XYZ file of C-alpha atoms in Angstrom:
416
model
C -15.283 30.388 10.053
C -11.694 29.088 9.746
C -10.392 26.031 11.573
C -9.325 26.703 15.138
C -5.560 26.444 14.706
C -3.335 28.535 16.950
C -0.890 31.079 15.576
C 1.948 29.092 17.130
C 1.002 25.954 15.201
C 0.448 27.877 11.958
C 3.896 29.439 12.352
C 5.440 25.994 12.843
C 3.632 24.843 9.721
C 5.028 27.732 7.701
C 8.514 26.946 8.990
C 8.143 23.279 8.071
C 6.839 23.988 4.572
C 9.573 26.505 3.829
C 12.188 23.846 4.552
C 10.695 21.321 2.123
C 11.077 23.009 -1.273
C 13.702 20.540 -2.503
C 11.683 17.523 -1.366
C 8.492 18.838 -2.958
C 10.269 19.526 -6.257
C 11.564 15.936 -6.321
C 8.059 14.572 -5.663
C 6.519 16.760 -8.376
C 9.088 15.568 -10.915
C 8.201 11.931 -10.190
C 4.480 12.709 -10.510
C 5.050 14.347 -13.886
C 6.957 11.351 -15.221
C 4.366 8.883 -13.942
C 1.499 10.976 -15.312
C 3.067 10.882 -18.770
C 3.382 7.089 -18.484
C -0.294 6.737 -17.535
C -1.483 9.154 -20.217
C 0.514 7.306 -22.867
C -1.083 3.990 -21.826
C -4.594 5.496 -22.008
C -3.900 6.852 -25.496
C -2.216 3.654 -26.691
C -5.303 1.628 -25.741
C -7.697 4.231 -27.190
C -9.715 4.644 -24.011
C -13.256 5.653 -24.971
C -16.594 6.383 -23.315
C -17.728 2.863 -24.142
C -15.174 1.465 -21.676
C -16.970 3.131 -18.764
C -20.173 1.131 -19.148
C -20.753 -1.407 -16.399
C -21.969 -4.978 -16.382
C -24.182 -6.948 -14.005
C -24.732 -10.577 -13.170
C -21.973 -12.781 -14.500
C -20.172 -9.819 -16.037
C -19.323 -11.491 -19.336
C -17.801 -9.383 -22.124
C -16.957 -6.398 -19.936
C -14.810 -4.493 -22.423
C -13.786 -1.732 -19.987
C -12.807 -4.192 -17.278
C -10.578 -6.209 -19.593
C -9.018 -3.152 -21.227
C -8.166 -1.718 -17.802
C -6.140 -4.851 -17.092
C -4.186 -4.302 -20.292
C -3.496 -0.688 -19.303
C -2.209 -1.736 -15.844
C 0.038 -4.308 -17.531
C 1.524 -1.612 -19.761
C 2.056 0.846 -16.912
C 3.648 -1.783 -14.652
C 5.650 -3.415 -17.461
C 4.107 -6.880 -17.200
C 2.695 -9.571 -19.482
C -0.751 -9.417 -17.923
C -2.822 -7.795 -15.185
C -6.226 -8.227 -13.597
C -8.022 -5.286 -11.957
C -11.225 -6.125 -10.110
C -13.670 -4.637 -7.640
C -14.281 -8.264 -6.616
C -11.193 -8.118 -4.411
C -12.468 -6.881 -1.039
C -9.077 -5.424 -0.062
C -5.361 -5.701 -0.676
C -5.052 -8.725 1.618
C -7.620 -10.542 -0.525
C -5.626 -9.840 -3.704
C -2.367 -10.988 -2.068
C -3.998 -14.075 -0.558
C -5.551 -15.014 -3.910
C -2.100 -14.834 -5.470
C -0.583 -17.005 -2.741
C -3.333 -19.632 -3.019
C -3.041 -19.492 -6.800
C 0.714 -20.071 -6.871
C 1.176 -22.508 -3.988
C 0.096 -26.137 -3.649
C 0.090 -28.629 -0.738
C 3.659 -29.536 0.142
C 5.108 -26.300 -1.207
C 6.991 -23.823 0.973
C 6.461 -20.069 1.087
C 9.400 -17.912 2.184
C 8.876 -14.395 3.513
C 12.109 -12.593 2.643
C 11.926 -9.559 4.928
C 10.611 -10.831 8.232
C 7.005 -11.292 9.263
C 4.415 -9.956 6.802
C 1.661 -7.483 7.635
C -0.679 -8.549 10.445
C -3.683 -9.497 8.284
C -1.526 -11.784 6.109
C -0.353 -13.726 9.145
C -3.821 -15.213 9.498
C -3.801 -16.132 5.804
C -0.512 -17.976 6.217
C -1.533 -19.577 9.509
C 0.999 -17.864 11.772
C -1.830 -16.426 13.890
C -5.504 -17.209 14.340
C -7.218 -20.578 14.483
C -5.839 -21.650 11.104
C -9.257 -22.151 9.537
C -8.754 -21.947 5.764
C -5.132 -20.850 6.095
C -2.254 -21.947 3.875
C -0.986 -24.058 6.761
C -4.277 -25.963 6.918
C -3.792 -26.826 3.245
C -0.353 -28.274 3.947
C 1.703 -25.320 2.729
C 4.842 -24.750 4.780
C 6.142 -21.353 5.782
C 9.554 -19.961 6.531
C 10.589 -16.373 7.147
C 14.010 -14.800 6.976
C 14.235 -12.208 9.718
C 15.981 -8.922 9.205
C 19.517 -8.308 10.378
C 20.031 -6.474 13.704
C 20.180 -3.181 11.782
C 16.801 -3.895 10.113
C 18.232 -4.756 6.687
C 17.335 -7.769 4.497
C 19.515 -10.768 5.390
C 20.869 -11.657 1.938
C 22.860 -14.772 2.992
C 19.847 -15.962 4.979
C 17.567 -15.440 1.985
C 19.919 -17.379 -0.290
C 19.962 -20.293 2.137
C 16.190 -20.282 2.621
C 15.224 -20.246 -1.062
C 17.575 -23.128 -1.867
C 15.740 -25.477 0.479
C 13.680 -28.258 -1.082
C 10.071 -27.427 -1.830
C 10.359 -23.636 -1.907
C 7.844 -22.491 -4.526
C 7.352 -18.790 -3.788
C 9.067 -15.889 -2.055
C 7.019 -12.990 -0.677
C 8.529 -9.505 -0.431
C 6.567 -6.778 1.350
C 7.437 -3.350 -0.015
C 6.026 -1.222 2.809
C 6.931 -1.501 6.464
C 3.465 -2.458 7.720
C 3.511 -2.223 11.521
C 7.241 -3.023 11.591
C 10.045 -0.579 12.319
C 12.140 -1.443 9.260
C 12.455 0.964 6.377
C 10.195 0.557 3.382
C 11.971 -1.053 0.451
C 12.978 0.966 -2.586
C 12.379 -0.498 -6.027
C 16.164 -0.655 -6.406
C 16.459 -2.745 -3.231
C 13.648 -5.031 -4.368
C 15.510 -5.476 -7.653
C 18.633 -6.486 -5.748
C 16.611 -8.990 -3.699
C 15.116 -10.422 -6.892
C 18.576 -10.891 -8.417
C 19.867 -12.622 -5.287
C 16.813 -14.891 -5.075
C 16.890 -15.717 -8.787
C 20.577 -16.617 -8.717
C 19.979 -18.979 -5.808
C 16.783 -20.534 -7.160
C 15.958 -19.742 -10.815
C 12.558 -21.481 -10.673
C 11.087 -19.787 -7.615
C 8.174 -17.360 -8.027
C 8.832 -13.882 -6.572
C 5.712 -12.097 -5.340
C 5.718 -8.496 -4.101
C 3.088 -6.929 -1.862
C 3.117 -3.520 -3.557
C 0.604 -1.796 -1.265
C 1.332 1.879 -0.505
C 4.171 2.001 -3.037
C 2.612 2.468 -6.473
C 3.708 5.669 -8.265
C 5.932 6.841 -5.392
C 8.889 6.054 -7.656
C 9.119 6.015 -11.439
C 9.426 2.227 -11.640
C 7.583 -0.686 -10.036
C 8.912 -3.998 -8.635
C 7.547 -5.828 -11.683
C 10.112 -3.937 -13.770
C 13.096 -5.138 -11.728
C 12.464 -8.875 -11.462
C 9.241 -9.552 -9.535
C 7.047 -12.222 -11.152
C 3.812 -10.876 -9.662
C 2.827 -7.713 -7.788
C -0.393 -7.190 -5.878
C -2.132 -4.183 -4.377
C -5.307 -2.409 -3.307
C -7.354 0.079 -5.330
C -8.326 2.082 -2.249
C -4.667 2.871 -1.783
C -2.410 4.465 -4.384
C -3.600 3.247 -7.813
C -7.274 4.028 -7.198
C -6.464 7.723 -6.971
C -9.061 8.290 -4.255
C -11.951 7.467 -6.601
C -12.011 3.659 -6.722
C -14.742 2.478 -4.303
C -13.075 -0.887 -3.629
C -11.005 -3.560 -5.309
C -7.485 -4.738 -5.983
C -5.122 -5.760 -8.754
C -2.479 -8.312 -9.636
C 0.069 -7.783 -12.416
C 2.860 -9.976 -13.689
C 3.464 -13.188 -15.573
C 0.387 -14.329 -17.460
C 0.303 -17.811 -15.922
C 0.469 -16.396 -12.395
C -2.280 -13.856 -13.080
C -4.416 -16.680 -14.457
C -3.752 -18.853 -11.395
C -4.740 -15.944 -9.159
C -7.975 -15.529 -11.126
C -8.871 -19.161 -10.433
C -8.675 -18.428 -6.714
C -10.432 -15.073 -6.901
C -13.486 -16.896 -8.306
C -13.339 -20.634 -8.991
C -11.356 -22.978 -11.250
C -12.850 -23.143 -14.709
C -14.309 -19.628 -14.508
C -11.419 -17.493 -13.290
C -11.527 -13.957 -14.662
C -14.371 -14.607 -17.122
C -16.911 -13.565 -14.483
C -17.021 -10.548 -12.211
C -19.401 -7.712 -13.002
C -18.041 -4.166 -12.743
C -21.447 -2.802 -11.615
C -20.921 0.624 -13.141
C -17.557 1.260 -11.474
C -15.342 1.296 -14.555
C -15.396 5.079 -14.900
C -14.159 5.537 -11.303
C -11.397 2.956 -11.793
C -10.171 4.596 -14.997
C -10.384 8.132 -13.671
C -8.782 7.104 -10.372
C -5.852 5.516 -12.191
C -5.460 8.627 -14.339
C -5.305 10.800 -11.202
C -3.164 8.366 -9.220
C 0.313 9.811 -9.939
C -0.857 13.286 -8.860
C -2.828 11.999 -5.861
C 0.113 9.877 -4.679
C 2.319 12.968 -4.913
C -0.157 14.859 -2.710
C -0.075 12.062 -0.142
C 3.724 11.912 -0.278
C 3.999 15.663 0.302
C 1.622 15.320 3.250
C 3.853 12.606 4.729
C 6.971 14.742 4.291
C 5.248 17.719 5.897
C 4.084 15.552 8.813
C 7.648 14.360 9.376
C 8.995 17.887 9.435
C 6.276 19.151 11.780
C 6.815 16.317 14.229
C 10.586 16.807 14.097
C 10.085 20.457 15.007
C 8.042 19.275 17.989
C 10.858 16.962 19.102
C 9.478 13.583 18.008
C 11.466 10.899 16.178
C 10.233 10.156 12.662
C 10.910 7.494 10.080
C 11.489 8.313 7.282
C 13.044 11.639 8.146
C 11.656 14.683 6.382
C 14.831 14.798 4.269
C 14.731 11.141 3.177
C 13.784 9.948 -0.313
C 10.418 8.167 -0.146
C 9.530 4.650 -1.281
C 5.914 4.537 -0.066
C 3.354 6.937 1.394
C 3.618 5.769 5.018
C 5.048 8.022 7.721
C 6.054 6.639 11.109
C 5.990 8.944 14.132
C 7.334 7.604 17.403
C 5.032 9.148 20.013
C 6.216 6.822 22.829
C 3.074 7.169 24.986
C -0.448 5.790 24.416
C -1.982 9.146 25.347
C 0.054 10.875 22.639
C -1.089 8.311 20.052
C -4.731 8.955 20.932
C -4.233 12.731 20.795
C -2.520 12.579 17.408
C -5.275 10.392 15.961
C -7.932 12.688 17.408
C -6.292 15.624 15.645
C -6.105 13.791 12.312
C -9.771 12.817 12.606
C -10.768 16.409 13.338
C -9.126 17.453 10.084
C -11.165 15.038 7.978
C -13.960 16.062 5.596
C -16.085 13.123 6.802
C -16.853 12.228 10.452
C -14.631 15.031 11.736
C -16.693 15.158 14.949
C -15.853 11.537 15.862
C -13.189 10.707 18.460
C -11.247 7.562 17.478
C -10.646 5.024 20.244
C -8.657 1.757 20.295
C -10.660 -1.398 19.482
C -10.121 -5.082 18.794
C -9.926 -4.938 15.024
C -10.212 -8.307 13.186
C -6.855 -9.617 11.968
C -4.732 -7.894 14.639
C -3.292 -9.262 17.887
C -3.827 -6.118 19.989
C -6.220 -3.147 20.072
C -5.747 -0.777 17.146
C -6.698 2.891 16.901
C -7.624 4.310 13.524
C -8.359 7.865 12.461
C -9.944 7.893 9.034
C -12.617 10.377 8.025
C -12.714 9.223 4.431
C -15.106 9.340 1.477
C -14.220 5.666 0.867
C -14.263 3.581 4.037
C -10.736 2.457 4.924
C -9.119 4.240 1.967
C -5.471 4.688 2.908
C -4.877 7.149 0.079
C -7.076 9.541 2.062
C -5.551 11.136 5.156
C -5.535 8.570 7.931
C -3.502 7.457 10.910
C -3.474 4.201 12.790
C -1.431 2.479 15.444
C -1.313 -0.798 17.331
C -1.709 0.109 21.001
C 1.508 -1.493 22.152
C 5.069 -0.274 22.761
C 6.826 1.625 21.259
C 3.533 3.479 20.588
C 4.311 4.435 17.036
C 1.632 5.928 14.821
C 1.532 5.176 11.091
C 0.156 8.030 9.019
C -0.623 7.934 5.326
C -2.661 9.582 2.629
C -3.972 13.008 1.775
C -6.061 13.523 -1.373
C -4.720 17.067 -1.532
C -1.625 18.426 0.136
C -3.553 21.470 1.353
C -6.124 19.395 3.259
C -3.459 16.969 4.470
C -1.430 19.864 5.833
C -4.424 21.132 7.804
C -4.922 17.678 9.311
C -1.298 17.593 10.434
C -1.595 21.069 11.979
C -4.648 19.950 13.960
C -2.783 16.814 15.121
C 0.157 18.965 16.233
C -2.225 21.221 18.128
C -3.693 18.224 19.977
C -0.179 17.127 20.995
C 0.580 20.608 22.333
C -2.663 20.856 24.283
C -2.054 21.067 28.078
């Protein structure tokens, strides 16, 4: 029996899709270029069945694990990379990098305003400070955006020239902010400005949600280290957990010492039979990211047809997979999330409700019926339950299933 979607909503969906041919063609072209890049890296490193074997215990001599790091380094244009299931999420990978690079007395500068909510506890901006950078004597300064939500270049120049600044953090995606996600070109401009003002500073980029959306990565335009999650873009929907760091060899090594312990670093860390999923997920990632990007574009167009404000617009060029929809009322947020959940292959019968999620300063609602718990590359939607009541939607393993989820969300919004 087909999904219960009204003829009115299906007609709106057909109208939206018909208007997106140019956008979809652009996304497909990017996926093709990125797929060729990934395939070339696999062939260059002679990926073989032997690489898929897992290790246990200490995880010494894990050939597949180490080779995967070399492949990521090639794809992202870096000296070195480390790809591990031992990272519990993207925040863990980013935090390990920050602890690896910074020392007591150093200053961290956030270049584009406050970072994502879960990183604020790592820095010591929120929470009780237990184990935070602040507790270890690391200072923090952020350069807020200009009134029109653009990076404040003069402010960044001034901040990075101050004594003790060791690292600058750039967040590629918007997080729960209203600013636009940063293009790789914009990140390159920021890197040039920062480097001219302070040649010795380390530039770190939170690359979550952005991998393979464009044909280049921040590491190819001046970033010293990029970090991300495997249950977002680069895991291709198959990675069961984990994260990566890629960049300068010394910074990757310093991150490894914080991921485990000094003296052991990356030498330990069993893959537990997950290598095949990590390789296959990376191989699929350019295509899967394109599916998620198309889903986001379709969601924008559908919501625009219903009269809601969206960011990015359906006609905008994308820099990550996140779609903002300004629903303006808490009831509308809950309805939208209910619709997204009902379109999921897993837990479709569940009704999402706001709850006090660890790491956030207000109740958060999350719709995510995913094969991998919390996987943002799968269709999901979440929102902090506070004004302006904006929902953040991302993912879609296939455009076809993502489209159905959006149609069900639209139907919930239209329900009397």
